[in-house]
Amino acid sequence: MTDALKRLSEEGVAIWLDDLSRKRITSGNLAELIDQQHVVGVTTNPSIFQKAIAGGDGYEQQLTDLAARKVTVEEAIRMITTADVRDAADILRPVFDATQGQDGRVSIEVDPRLAHETAATIAEAKQLAWLVDRPNTLIKIPATKAGLPAITEVIGRGISVNVTLIFSLERYREVMDAYLAGLEKAKAAGLDLSKIHSVASFFVSRVDTEIDKRLDTVGTDEAKALKGKAALANARLAYEAFEEVFSSDRWAALDKAQANKQRPLWASTGVKDPAYKDTLYVVDLVAPGTVNTMPEATLDATADHGEVTGNTIAGTYDAARAEIEAVEKLGISYDDVVQVLEDEGVDKFETSWNDLLKSTEAELQRLAPSEG
């Protein structure tokens, strides 16, 4: 086994785990991954929590107590998920301290049902930051149109943010703009910018899933030759935009005030198509100042046989642009693809949240003390 994960870290890629459960915390597994697999952060989302809580391991006692207190199902979920995030944040605290707050982070998402409500998203983000009460938390806000002003407001209050569900280059630029506006607001309020951090979660594999499906419909040899290329091209062009924005005059003024760059985070890096190498969205997206959040299977695959050959983004921009243009020439609309993916992403998280509500409610009823 090569130490591909160590090499990845040395290339400036922060390795985060895209999973969390109470069993992972209490068994020592998370601490082990930090110690042995170079993991320096954790991301969660409604789907991850739904799977963890439905799996049941380790939640029985807390659910029993919550049932005895007759709390609402929404309150129960927030008590459970924030407890997991708090414990994970404590385990990652030494990494946070060692990296001056850059890594050692745990993300928790605002209620996905609020994705199109700016004021409610801001209120929820403030509440989550207060509930978890750890400096190494990131509050996840979706990059919907309503999410953009929420990002600015929350950053402006000094709360660190993980912006999620970014698919399009245009939206990504809007996200970076929202972050800079938030920093400017925080600076005007006299806040310490060095304490405010953010990542922008740019989704990768789902772009190939959607575009490949449309290329199959086109069905020509030319279309088939483009399969498995759009997601990498899209992400590489996002990195180009990142380099551009964070070398601008606007950024320079914030940099002088000790602000932190908003790092691009490669999300949805598990390979969906078995025809592609299982480390595709890791080894082909290596560049300094990035984060790659991996499901455990992708982490293990990278550790086992990932070939990290240095920076695989530098010098790719022209080719990446040509690949996206080639897809468009076949009648596949990039703008339509990314809008479909954003809508589906919000819907999937909302469905997972509703499933989580149902399964948690069933557990609270099952564990409720009998009257009398």
CSV table of N, CA and C in Angstrom, one decimal, residues 234-305:
chain,number,residue,atom,x,y,z
A,234,ASN,N,-15.6,20.7,-15.5
A,234,ASN,CA,-16.4,21.7,-14.8
A,234,ASN,C,-15.6,22.1,-13.5
A,235,ALA,N,-15.1,21.1,-12.8
A,235,ALA,CA,-14.4,21.3,-11.5
A,235,ALA,C,-13.1,22.1,-11.8
A,236,ARG,N,-12.4,21.7,-12.8
A,236,ARG,CA,-11.1,22.4,-13.1
A,236,ARG,C,-11.4,23.9,-13.5
A,237,LEU,N,-12.5,24.1,-14.2
A,237,LEU,CA,-12.8,25.5,-14.5
A,237,LEU,C,-13.2,26.3,-13.3
A,238,ALA,N,-13.8,25.6,-12.3
A,238,ALA,CA,-14.1,26.2,-11.0
A,238,ALA,C,-12.8,26.6,-10.3
A,239,TYR,N,-11.8,25.8,-10.4
A,239,TYR,CA,-10.5,26.2,-9.8
A,239,TYR,C,-9.9,27.4,-10.5
A,240,GLU,N,-10.1,27.5,-11.8
A,240,GLU,CA,-9.6,28.6,-12.5
A,240,GLU,C,-10.3,29.9,-12.0
A,241,ALA,N,-11.6,29.8,-11.8
A,241,ALA,CA,-12.4,30.9,-11.2
A,241,ALA,C,-11.9,31.3,-9.8
A,242,PHE,N,-11.6,30.3,-9.0
A,242,PHE,CA,-11.1,30.5,-7.7
A,242,PHE,C,-9.8,31.3,-7.7
A,243,GLU,N,-8.9,30.8,-8.6
A,243,GLU,CA,-7.6,31.5,-8.7
A,243,GLU,C,-7.7,33.0,-9.1
A,244,GLU,N,-8.7,33.2,-10.0
A,244,GLU,CA,-8.9,34.5,-10.5
A,244,GLU,C,-9.5,35.5,-9.4
A,245,VAL,N,-10.5,35.0,-8.7
A,245,VAL,CA,-11.2,35.8,-7.7
A,245,VAL,C,-10.2,36.1,-6.5
A,246,PHE,N,-9.4,35.1,-6.1
A,246,PHE,CA,-8.6,35.3,-5.0
A,246,PHE,C,-7.2,35.8,-5.3
A,247,SER,N,-7.1,36.4,-6.5
A,247,SER,CA,-5.9,37.2,-6.8
A,247,SER,C,-6.3,38.6,-7.3
A,248,SER,N,-7.6,38.9,-7.0
A,248,SER,CA,-8.2,40.2,-7.4
A,248,SER,C,-7.8,41.3,-6.4
A,249,ASP,N,-8.0,42.6,-6.8
A,249,ASP,CA,-7.8,43.7,-5.9
A,249,ASP,C,-8.7,43.7,-4.8
A,250,ARG,N,-10.0,43.3,-5.1
A,250,ARG,CA,-11.0,43.2,-4.0
A,250,ARG,C,-10.5,42.2,-2.9
A,251,TRP,N,-10.0,41.1,-3.3
A,251,TRP,CA,-9.5,40.1,-2.3
A,251,TRP,C,-8.2,40.7,-1.6
A,252,ALA,N,-7.4,41.4,-2.3
A,252,ALA,CA,-6.1,41.9,-1.7
A,252,ALA,C,-6.4,42.8,-0.5
A,253,ALA,N,-7.5,43.6,-0.5
A,253,ALA,CA,-7.9,44.4,0.6
A,253,ALA,C,-8.3,43.6,1.8
A,254,LEU,N,-9.0,42.5,1.5
A,254,LEU,CA,-9.4,41.6,2.6
A,254,LEU,C,-8.2,40.8,3.2
A,255,ASP,N,-7.4,40.4,2.2
A,255,ASP,CA,-6.2,39.6,2.6
A,255,ASP,C,-5.3,40.4,3.6
A,256,LYS,N,-5.2,41.7,3.3
A,256,LYS,CA,-4.5,42.6,4.2
A,256,LYS,C,-5.0,42.6,5.6
A,257,ALA,N,-6.4,42.4,5.7
A,257,ALA,CA,-7.0,42.3,7.0
A,257,ALA,C,-7.1,40.9,7.6
A,258,GLN,N,-6.2,40.0,7.1
A,258,GLN,CA,-6.0,38.7,7.6
A,258,GLN,C,-7.2,37.7,7.3
A,259,ALA,N,-7.9,38.0,6.2
A,259,ALA,CA,-9.1,37.1,5.9
A,259,ALA,C,-8.5,35.8,5.3
A,260,ASN,N,-9.3,34.8,5.3
A,260,ASN,CA,-9.0,33.5,4.8
A,260,ASN,C,-9.7,33.3,3.4
A,261,LYS,N,-8.9,32.7,2.5
A,261,LYS,CA,-9.6,32.3,1.2
A,261,LYS,C,-10.7,31.3,1.5
A,262,GLN,N,-11.7,31.4,0.6
A,262,GLN,CA,-12.7,30.3,0.7
A,262,GLN,C,-12.3,29.2,-0.2
A,263,ARG,N,-11.9,28.1,0.4
A,263,ARG,CA,-11.3,27.0,-0.4
A,263,ARG,C,-12.4,26.2,-1.2
A,264,PRO,N,-12.1,25.8,-2.5
A,264,PRO,CA,-13.0,25.0,-3.2
A,264,PRO,C,-12.9,23.6,-2.5
A,265,LEU,N,-14.1,23.0,-2.3
A,265,LEU,CA,-14.2,21.6,-1.8
A,265,LEU,C,-14.8,20.7,-2.8
A,266,TRP,N,-14.2,19.7,-3.2
A,266,TRP,CA,-14.7,18.7,-4.2
A,266,TRP,C,-15.7,17.8,-3.4
A,267,ALA,N,-16.9,17.9,-3.7
A,267,ALA,CA,-18.0,17.1,-3.1
A,267,ALA,C,-18.5,16.1,-4.1
A,268,SER,N,-19.2,15.1,-3.6
A,268,SER,CA,-19.8,14.1,-4.4
A,268,SER,C,-18.7,13.4,-5.3
A,269,THR,N,-17.7,12.9,-4.5
A,269,THR,CA,-16.5,12.4,-5.2
A,269,THR,C,-16.5,10.8,-5.3
A,270,GLY,N,-17.5,10.2,-4.8
A,270,GLY,CA,-17.7,8.8,-5.0
A,270,GLY,C,-18.1,8.5,-6.5
A,271,VAL,N,-17.4,7.6,-7.1
A,271,VAL,CA,-17.6,7.3,-8.6
A,271,VAL,C,-18.9,6.5,-8.7
A,272,LYS,N,-19.8,7.0,-9.5
A,272,LYS,CA,-21.1,6.3,-9.7
A,272,LYS,C,-21.1,5.2,-10.8
A,273,ASP,N,-20.2,5.5,-11.8
A,273,ASP,CA,-20.2,4.6,-13.0
A,273,ASP,C,-19.0,3.6,-12.8
A,274,PRO,N,-19.3,2.3,-12.7
A,274,PRO,CA,-18.2,1.3,-12.5
A,274,PRO,C,-17.2,1.3,-13.7
A,275,ALA,N,-17.5,1.9,-14.8
A,275,ALA,CA,-16.6,1.9,-15.9
A,275,ALA,C,-15.4,2.9,-15.7
A,276,TYR,N,-15.6,3.8,-14.7
A,276,TYR,CA,-14.5,4.7,-14.4
A,276,TYR,C,-13.7,4.3,-13.2
A,277,LYS,N,-12.4,4.7,-13.1
A,277,LYS,CA,-11.6,4.3,-12.0
A,277,LYS,C,-12.2,4.9,-10.7
A,278,ASP,N,-12.1,4.1,-9.6
A,278,ASP,CA,-12.8,4.5,-8.4
A,278,ASP,C,-12.2,5.7,-7.7
A,279,THR,N,-11.0,6.1,-8.2
A,279,THR,CA,-10.3,7.3,-7.5
A,279,THR,C,-10.3,8.5,-8.5
A,280,LEU,N,-11.1,8.4,-9.5
A,280,LEU,CA,-11.1,9.5,-10.6
A,280,LEU,C,-11.3,10.9,-10.0
A,281,TYR,N,-12.3,11.1,-9.2
A,281,TYR,CA,-12.6,12.5,-8.7
A,281,TYR,C,-11.7,12.9,-7.5
A,282,VAL,N,-10.6,12.1,-7.2
A,282,VAL,CA,-9.6,12.5,-6.3
A,282,VAL,C,-8.3,12.8,-7.0
A,283,VAL,N,-7.8,11.7,-7.7
A,283,VAL,CA,-6.4,11.9,-8.2
A,283,VAL,C,-6.4,12.9,-9.4
A,284,ASP,N,-7.5,13.1,-10.1
A,284,ASP,CA,-7.5,14.0,-11.2
A,284,ASP,C,-8.0,15.4,-10.8
A,285,LEU,N,-8.1,15.7,-9.5
A,285,LEU,CA,-8.5,17.0,-9.0
A,285,LEU,C,-7.5,17.4,-7.9
A,286,VAL,N,-6.3,17.3,-8.2
A,286,VAL,CA,-5.3,17.6,-7.2
A,286,VAL,C,-4.7,19.0,-7.4
A,287,ALA,N,-4.9,19.9,-6.5
A,287,ALA,CA,-4.3,21.3,-6.6
A,287,ALA,C,-4.2,21.9,-5.2
A,288,PRO,N,-3.3,22.8,-4.9
A,288,PRO,CA,-3.1,23.3,-3.6
A,288,PRO,C,-4.3,24.2,-3.2
A,289,GLY,N,-4.6,24.2,-1.9
A,289,GLY,CA,-5.7,25.0,-1.4
A,289,GLY,C,-7.1,24.5,-1.6
A,290,THR,N,-7.2,23.1,-1.8
A,290,THR,CA,-8.5,22.5,-2.1
A,290,THR,C,-8.8,21.5,-0.9
A,291,VAL,N,-10.1,21.1,-0.9
A,291,VAL,CA,-10.5,20.1,0.1
A,291,VAL,C,-11.2,19.0,-0.8
A,292,ASN,N,-11.0,17.8,-0.4
A,292,ASN,CA,-11.7,16.7,-1.1
A,292,ASN,C,-12.4,15.9,0.0
A,293,THR,N,-13.7,15.9,0.0
A,293,THR,CA,-14.5,15.2,1.0
A,293,THR,C,-14.9,13.9,0.4
A,294,MET,N,-14.5,12.8,1.0
A,294,MET,CA,-14.7,11.5,0.4
A,294,MET,C,-15.6,10.6,1.3
A,295,PRO,N,-16.5,9.8,0.6
A,295,PRO,CA,-17.1,8.7,1.3
A,295,PRO,C,-16.0,7.7,1.7
A,296,GLU,N,-16.2,6.9,2.7
A,296,GLU,CA,-15.2,6.0,3.2
A,296,GLU,C,-14.7,5.0,2.1
A,297,ALA,N,-15.5,4.6,1.2
A,297,ALA,CA,-15.1,3.7,0.1
A,297,ALA,C,-14.1,4.3,-0.8
A,298,THR,N,-14.3,5.6,-1.1
A,298,THR,CA,-13.4,6.4,-1.9
A,298,THR,C,-12.0,6.6,-1.2
A,299,LEU,N,-12.2,6.9,0.1
A,299,LEU,CA,-11.0,7.1,0.9
A,299,LEU,C,-10.1,5.9,0.9
A,300,ASP,N,-10.8,4.7,1.1
A,300,ASP,CA,-10.1,3.4,1.2
A,300,ASP,C,-9.4,3.1,-0.2
A,301,ALA,N,-10.2,3.4,-1.3
A,301,ALA,CA,-9.7,3.1,-2.6
A,301,ALA,C,-8.4,4.0,-2.9
A,302,THR,N,-8.5,5.2,-2.5
A,302,THR,CA,-7.4,6.1,-2.7
A,302,THR,C,-6.1,5.6,-1.9
A,303,ALA,N,-6.4,5.2,-0.7
A,303,ALA,CA,-5.3,4.7,0.2
A,303,ALA,C,-4.7,3.5,-0.4
A,304,ASP,N,-5.5,2.6,-1.0
A,304,ASP,CA,-5.1,1.3,-1.5
A,304,ASP,C,-4.3,1.4,-2.8
A,305,HIS,N,-4.9,2.2,-3.8
A,305,HIS,CA,-4.3,2.2,-5.1
A,305,HIS,C,-4.3,3.5,-5.8
